Structure formats: structure tokens, C-alpha cells
Coordinates of C-alpha atoms in Angstrom, one line a residue:
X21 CA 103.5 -59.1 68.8
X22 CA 101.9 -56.0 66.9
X23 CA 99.2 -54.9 65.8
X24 CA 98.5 -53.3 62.6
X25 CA 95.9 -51.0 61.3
X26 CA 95.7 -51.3 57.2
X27 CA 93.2 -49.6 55.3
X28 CA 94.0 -50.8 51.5
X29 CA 96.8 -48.7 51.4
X30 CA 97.8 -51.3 48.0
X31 CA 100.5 -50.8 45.7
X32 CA 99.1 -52.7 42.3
X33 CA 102.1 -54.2 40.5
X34 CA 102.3 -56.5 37.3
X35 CA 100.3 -58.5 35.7
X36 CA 99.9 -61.5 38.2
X37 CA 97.9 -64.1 38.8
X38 CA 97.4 -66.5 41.9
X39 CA 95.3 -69.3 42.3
X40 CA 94.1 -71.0 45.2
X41 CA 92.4 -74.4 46.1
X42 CA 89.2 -73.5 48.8
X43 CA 87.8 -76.4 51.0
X44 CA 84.4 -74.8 52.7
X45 CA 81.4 -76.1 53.9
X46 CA 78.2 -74.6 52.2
X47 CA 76.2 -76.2 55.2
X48 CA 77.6 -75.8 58.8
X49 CA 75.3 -79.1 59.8
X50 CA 76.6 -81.3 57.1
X51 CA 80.7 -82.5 56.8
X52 CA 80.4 -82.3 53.7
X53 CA 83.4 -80.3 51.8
X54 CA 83.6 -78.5 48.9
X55 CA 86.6 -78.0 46.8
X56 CA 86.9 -75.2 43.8
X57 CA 89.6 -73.6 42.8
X58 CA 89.8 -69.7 42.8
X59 CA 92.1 -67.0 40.7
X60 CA 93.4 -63.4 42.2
X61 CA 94.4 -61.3 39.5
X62 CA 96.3 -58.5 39.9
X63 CA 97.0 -56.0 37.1
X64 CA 97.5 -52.5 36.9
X65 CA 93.9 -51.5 37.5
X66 CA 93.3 -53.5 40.5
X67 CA 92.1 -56.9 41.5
X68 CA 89.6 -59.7 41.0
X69 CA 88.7 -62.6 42.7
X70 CA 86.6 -65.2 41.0
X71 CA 85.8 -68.8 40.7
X72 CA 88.0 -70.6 38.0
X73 CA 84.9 -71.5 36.2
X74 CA 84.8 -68.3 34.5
X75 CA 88.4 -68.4 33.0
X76 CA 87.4 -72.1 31.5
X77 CA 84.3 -69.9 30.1
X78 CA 87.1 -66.7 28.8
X79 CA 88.6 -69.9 26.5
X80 CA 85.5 -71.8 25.3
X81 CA 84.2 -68.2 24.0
X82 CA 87.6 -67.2 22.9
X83 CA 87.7 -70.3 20.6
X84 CA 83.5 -70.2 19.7
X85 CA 82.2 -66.9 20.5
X86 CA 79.8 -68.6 22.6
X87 CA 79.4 -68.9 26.2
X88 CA 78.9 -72.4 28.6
X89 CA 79.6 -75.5 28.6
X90 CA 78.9 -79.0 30.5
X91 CA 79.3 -77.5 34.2
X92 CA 79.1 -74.3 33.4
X93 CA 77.5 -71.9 36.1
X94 CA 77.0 -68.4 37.6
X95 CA 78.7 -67.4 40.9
X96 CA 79.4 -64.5 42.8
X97 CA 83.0 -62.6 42.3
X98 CA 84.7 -59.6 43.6
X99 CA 86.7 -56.9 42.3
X100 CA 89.0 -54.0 43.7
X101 CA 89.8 -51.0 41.4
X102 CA 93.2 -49.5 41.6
X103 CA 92.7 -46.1 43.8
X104 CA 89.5 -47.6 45.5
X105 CA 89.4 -47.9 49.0
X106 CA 86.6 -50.9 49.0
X107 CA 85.9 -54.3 47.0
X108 CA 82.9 -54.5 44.9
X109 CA 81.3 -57.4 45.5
X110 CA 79.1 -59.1 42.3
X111 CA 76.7 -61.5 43.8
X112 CA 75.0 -63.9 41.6
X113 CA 71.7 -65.0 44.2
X114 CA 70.2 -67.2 41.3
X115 CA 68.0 -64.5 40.4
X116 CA 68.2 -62.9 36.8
X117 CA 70.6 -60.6 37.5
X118 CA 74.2 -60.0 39.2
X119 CA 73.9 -57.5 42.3
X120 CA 77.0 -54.7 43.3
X121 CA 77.6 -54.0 46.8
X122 CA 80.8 -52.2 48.7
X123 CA 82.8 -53.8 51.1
X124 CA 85.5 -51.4 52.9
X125 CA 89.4 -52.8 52.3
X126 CA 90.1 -52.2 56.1
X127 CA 91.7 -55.2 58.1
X128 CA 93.1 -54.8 61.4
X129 CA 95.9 -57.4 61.8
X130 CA 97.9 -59.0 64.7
X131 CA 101.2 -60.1 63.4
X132 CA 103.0 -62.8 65.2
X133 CA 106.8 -63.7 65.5
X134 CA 105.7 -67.4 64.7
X135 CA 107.2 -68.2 61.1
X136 CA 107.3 -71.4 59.4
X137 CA 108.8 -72.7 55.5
X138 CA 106.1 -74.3 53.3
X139 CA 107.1 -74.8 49.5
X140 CA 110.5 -73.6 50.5
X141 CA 108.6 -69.7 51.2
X142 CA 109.1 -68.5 54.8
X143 CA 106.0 -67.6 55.7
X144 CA 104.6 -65.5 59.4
X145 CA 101.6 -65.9 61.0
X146 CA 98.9 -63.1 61.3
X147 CA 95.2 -63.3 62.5
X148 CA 92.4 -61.3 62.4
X149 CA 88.5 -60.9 62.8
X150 CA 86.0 -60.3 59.8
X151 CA 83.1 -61.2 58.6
X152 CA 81.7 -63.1 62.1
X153 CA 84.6 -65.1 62.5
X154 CA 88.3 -65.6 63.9
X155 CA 91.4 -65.9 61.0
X156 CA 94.5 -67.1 60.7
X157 CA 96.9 -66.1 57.8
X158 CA 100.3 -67.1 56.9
X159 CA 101.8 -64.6 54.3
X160 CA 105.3 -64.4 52.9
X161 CA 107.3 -61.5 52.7
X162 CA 108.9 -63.2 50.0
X163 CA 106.5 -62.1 47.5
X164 CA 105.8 -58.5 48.3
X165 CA 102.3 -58.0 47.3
X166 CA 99.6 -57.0 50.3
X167 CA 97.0 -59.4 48.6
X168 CA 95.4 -62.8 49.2
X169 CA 92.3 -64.4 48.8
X170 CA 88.9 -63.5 48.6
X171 CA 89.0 -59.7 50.5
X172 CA 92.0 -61.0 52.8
X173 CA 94.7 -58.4 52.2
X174 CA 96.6 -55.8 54.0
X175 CA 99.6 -57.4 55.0
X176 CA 103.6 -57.0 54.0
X177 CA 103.4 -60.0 51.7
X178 CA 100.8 -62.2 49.7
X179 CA 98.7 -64.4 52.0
X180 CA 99.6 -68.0 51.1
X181 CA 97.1 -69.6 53.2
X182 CA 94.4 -68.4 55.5
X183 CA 91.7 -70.1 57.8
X184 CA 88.6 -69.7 60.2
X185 CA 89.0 -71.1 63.7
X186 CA 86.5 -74.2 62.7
X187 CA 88.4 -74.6 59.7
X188 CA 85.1 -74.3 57.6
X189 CA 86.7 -72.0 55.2
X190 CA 90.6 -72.9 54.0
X191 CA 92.2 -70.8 51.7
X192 CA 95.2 -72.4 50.4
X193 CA 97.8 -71.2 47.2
X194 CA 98.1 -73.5 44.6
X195 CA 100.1 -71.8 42.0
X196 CA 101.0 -68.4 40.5
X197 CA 101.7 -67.7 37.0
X198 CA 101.4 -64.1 34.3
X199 CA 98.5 -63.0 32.9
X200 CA 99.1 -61.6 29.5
X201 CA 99.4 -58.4 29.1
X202 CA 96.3 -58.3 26.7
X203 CA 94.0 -60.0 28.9
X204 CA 90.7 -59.0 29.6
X205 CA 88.1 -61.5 30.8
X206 CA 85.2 -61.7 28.9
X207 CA 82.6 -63.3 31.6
X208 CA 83.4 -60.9 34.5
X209 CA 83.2 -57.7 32.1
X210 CA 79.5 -58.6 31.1
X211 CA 78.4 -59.5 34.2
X212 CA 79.7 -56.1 35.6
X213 CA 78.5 -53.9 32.6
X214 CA 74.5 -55.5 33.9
X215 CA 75.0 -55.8 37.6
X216 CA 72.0 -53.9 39.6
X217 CA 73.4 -51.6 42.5
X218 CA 72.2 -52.3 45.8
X219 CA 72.8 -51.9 49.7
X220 CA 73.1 -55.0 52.2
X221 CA 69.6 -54.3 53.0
X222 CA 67.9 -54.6 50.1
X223 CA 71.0 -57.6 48.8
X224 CA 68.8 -59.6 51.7
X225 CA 65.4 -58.4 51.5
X226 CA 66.1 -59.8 47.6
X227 CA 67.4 -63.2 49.2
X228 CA 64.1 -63.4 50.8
X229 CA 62.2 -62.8 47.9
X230 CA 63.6 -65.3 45.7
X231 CA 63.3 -67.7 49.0
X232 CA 59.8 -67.1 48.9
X233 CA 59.0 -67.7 45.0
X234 CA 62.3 -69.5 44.3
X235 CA 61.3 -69.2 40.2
X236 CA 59.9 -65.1 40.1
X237 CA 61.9 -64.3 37.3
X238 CA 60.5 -67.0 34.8
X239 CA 56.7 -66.9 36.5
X240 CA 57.0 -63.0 35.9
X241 CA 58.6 -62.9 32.9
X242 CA 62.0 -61.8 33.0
X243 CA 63.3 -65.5 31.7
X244 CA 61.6 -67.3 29.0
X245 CA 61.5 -70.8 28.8
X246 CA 60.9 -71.6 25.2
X247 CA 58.4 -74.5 24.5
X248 CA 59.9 -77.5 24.7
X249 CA 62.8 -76.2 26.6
X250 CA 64.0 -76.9 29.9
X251 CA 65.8 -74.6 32.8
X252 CA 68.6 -75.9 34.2
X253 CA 69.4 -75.5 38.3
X254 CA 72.5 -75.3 39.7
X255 CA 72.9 -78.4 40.8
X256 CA 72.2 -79.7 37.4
X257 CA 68.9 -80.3 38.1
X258 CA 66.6 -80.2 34.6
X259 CA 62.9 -79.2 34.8
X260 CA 60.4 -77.9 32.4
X261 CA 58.3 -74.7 33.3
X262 CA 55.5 -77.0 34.5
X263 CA 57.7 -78.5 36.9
X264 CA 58.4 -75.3 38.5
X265 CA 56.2 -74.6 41.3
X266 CA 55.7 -78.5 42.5
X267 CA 60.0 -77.9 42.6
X268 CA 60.1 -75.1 44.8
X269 CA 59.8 -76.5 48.1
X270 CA 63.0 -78.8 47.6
X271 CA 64.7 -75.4 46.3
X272 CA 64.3 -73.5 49.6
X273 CA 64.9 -76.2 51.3
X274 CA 68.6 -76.3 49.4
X275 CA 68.8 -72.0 49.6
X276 CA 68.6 -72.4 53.6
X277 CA 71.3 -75.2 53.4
X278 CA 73.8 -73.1 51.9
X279 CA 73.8 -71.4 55.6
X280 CA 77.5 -70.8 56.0
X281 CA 78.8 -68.0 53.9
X282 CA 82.3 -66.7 54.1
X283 CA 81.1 -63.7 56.1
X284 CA 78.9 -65.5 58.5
X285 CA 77.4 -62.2 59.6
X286 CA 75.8 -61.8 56.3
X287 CA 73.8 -65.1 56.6
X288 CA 70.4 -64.8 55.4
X289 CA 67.9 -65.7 58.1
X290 CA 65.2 -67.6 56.7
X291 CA 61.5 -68.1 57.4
X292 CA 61.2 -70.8 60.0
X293 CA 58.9 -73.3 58.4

């Protein structure tokens, strides 16, 4: 066994992308999974990491010059510049606005001698801790790249799979394919270009907020509901502005089931009721 010490030390090559299916459970109470699939770009300038959801929106605008569809919906993403030594994480809280915080690209892996073949790719086991919780990797050396998923990276070879000791998060690689060499995604440029800086701190504190008047932004002004409109929830739940407030008491209730993050340290701790 050995233990390594990585701080991002990346070397950024082609245009690449990777996709991978991840099974997680928003609620740690419920067995309830959750499938979506997730991209890892790699280009010149970096990285980014984002639901697929916003590639489907990249071709629906490409073709309309619009935005959305049936589906459609805001979610968090993460991006890793080329000489940067931390991911920038864009969190979408279901506020108005997309909020940047920095996450350090340090890992500190133990590799073990235990190999295995999976899609004929020999791939070595590796584990580590971050973000509350135990992993276990499996990367291949057969495709040098010192990526993987979400901020999972570090080691001599792309992460194929990778998985929390209660198996409540499962990374898994799917398929890989070129990005054009033109590419530039539409949906994650615009979200950075308007993303509000912020520390951890205040990234909670704004958690708590919203937990506490679920709807600010339209009751203060900052979305407009025009009459005879309606806004649409995440969950594809309709509701006209008078139905706001008698809704907000289901809404926190579903804000505190979504209790099991990727980084479990960073779980907001909500009011008790």
C-alpha cells in the first residue's frame, strides 16, 4: 500500500468528455434513489462538471435561441480552471441567483495493489476521505488523465467509478466521447458571468434564509410573476403567486429532505420545528 499526497498537480489534455450515471439518495431516511447522468469536460482551459441537463439546454438554444424545455431545471455545477489550484463551485439553492464558492483540489489518496478488469480496462483500487465520508475509487491507468467525477481527482488515471462506504453516492462511467473543438456551452457561461461570490458561511446562512421564506425573491421583488402566470417548482409543481405562502410549509418541509449532500459536512442544519 501507499499513500499519496496530490494537490491538483493536473496536466489538462484534449478536448474530452466523460460521462457518468450517479445513483444517490437526496434523503438519507428514505431508499429512495435517484439516477442522472453527469458530463466531465476536459479541454484546454480546465474542467467542468455538470448535470447533463444543461447540454440538452446547449442544443435546444443552439437550434431556437431560446432556453428550457419540458424538464428543464437549474442545478448546481463545478468548474476547475487550468492553472487553478481549487474548483469553483456554482450552487443553484433555488434562490434567484447562482452562488461561487472555492473548494481546494487537495486529495490525499491510499492506493491499493487490488486491481480488477471492468469493460475490458484494468482498473486499481484507491480510497480516500472527503467531504464527511469514506471513498472508494477504482481508476485506470489506462487512460492517463488524473480526473473523475464531481471533485474526485488526483490519481494516475481517470476514476471510472467511485463510492461512499453506505453506497449513498455511486459514481459510475458510462461513456466517453470528443467535444468539438468549438464548443463552448451556452448555459454554464451565463450562469457564471451572474454568479454572486460568497464564503461557506454566508452559502449557509443564505440556505437558511430561503428555508425561512422559501418564496423571498418573488415576495420582494426580484422575480415577477406576470398576471396570469404561474411559477414553476422543481418538482414540477405549478402555483400562482397567491398560492405562495399557504405552499411554503410543504417546501421546507422538502428543502430539509434533501439532507444528504455529496459533502455530508456541508449539510445545512435546519430549524427544528
Amino acid at each position: 500500500m501507499i499513500l499519496l499526497m496530490l494537490f491538483g498537480c493536473l496536466l489538462f489534455a484534449q478536448n474530452d468528455r466523460f460521462i457518468y450515471q450517479v445513483s444517490f439518495k437526496k434523503d438519507s431516511t428514505s431508499n429512495e434513489i435517484t439516477k442522472e447522468n453527469y458530463h466531465l469536460d476536459i479541454t484546454g482551459d480546465g474542467l467542468s462538471y455538470y448535470n447533463r441537463i444543461y447540454y440538452i439546454n446547449d442544443s435546444v438554444y443552439a437550434q431556437t435561441g431560446k432556453e428550457g424545455f419540458k424538464g428543464y431545471r437549474l442545478t448546481s455545477f463545478i468548474v476547475k480552471n487550468k492553472n487553478s489550484s481549487s474548483y469553483d463551485n456554482y450552487e443553484y439553492i433555488g434562490d434567484v441567483n447562482f452562488y461561487k464558492t472555492g473548494t481546494p483540489s487537495n486529495l490525499v489518496w491510499k492506493i491499493s495493489d487490488s486491481t480488477k478488469t471492468v469493460n475490458e480496462l484494468k482498473v486499481q483500487k484507491a480510497e480516500t476521505h472527503f467531504g464527511g465520508r469514506k471513498w472508494t475509487a477504482w481508476f485506470t491507468q489506462e487512460i492517463p488523465l488524473s480526473y473523475g467525477p464531481y471533485k474526485f481527482g488526483g490519481l494516475p488515471g481517470l476514476i471510472t467509478e467511485i463510492y461512499d462506504s453506505r453506497k449513498n453516492y455511486i459514481f459510475t462511467l458510462i461513456k466517453s466521447e470528443k467535444i468539438p473543438g468549438n464548443y463552448e456551452s451556452y448555459s454554464l457561461k451565463e450562469r457564471k458571468s451572474k454568479a454572486v461570490k460568497v464564503n461557506d458561511k454566508k452559502l449557509n446562512d443564505l440556505k437558511l434564509e430561503l428555508y425561512q421564506s422559501p418564496f423571498k425573491y418573488v415576495f420582494n421583488g426580484k422575480l415577477s410573476i406576470p398576471e396570469g402566470k404561474r411559477l414553476q417548482l422543481d418538482d414540477g409543481t405549478i402555483l400562482t403567486k397567491e398560492e405562495l405562502k399557504p405552499a411554503e410549509k410543504n417546501e421546507r418541509k422538502k428543502m430539509k429532505s434533501f439532507n444528504n449532500p455529496v459533502e455530508l459536512d456541508k449539510a445545512v442544519q435546519y430549524p427544528a420545528d
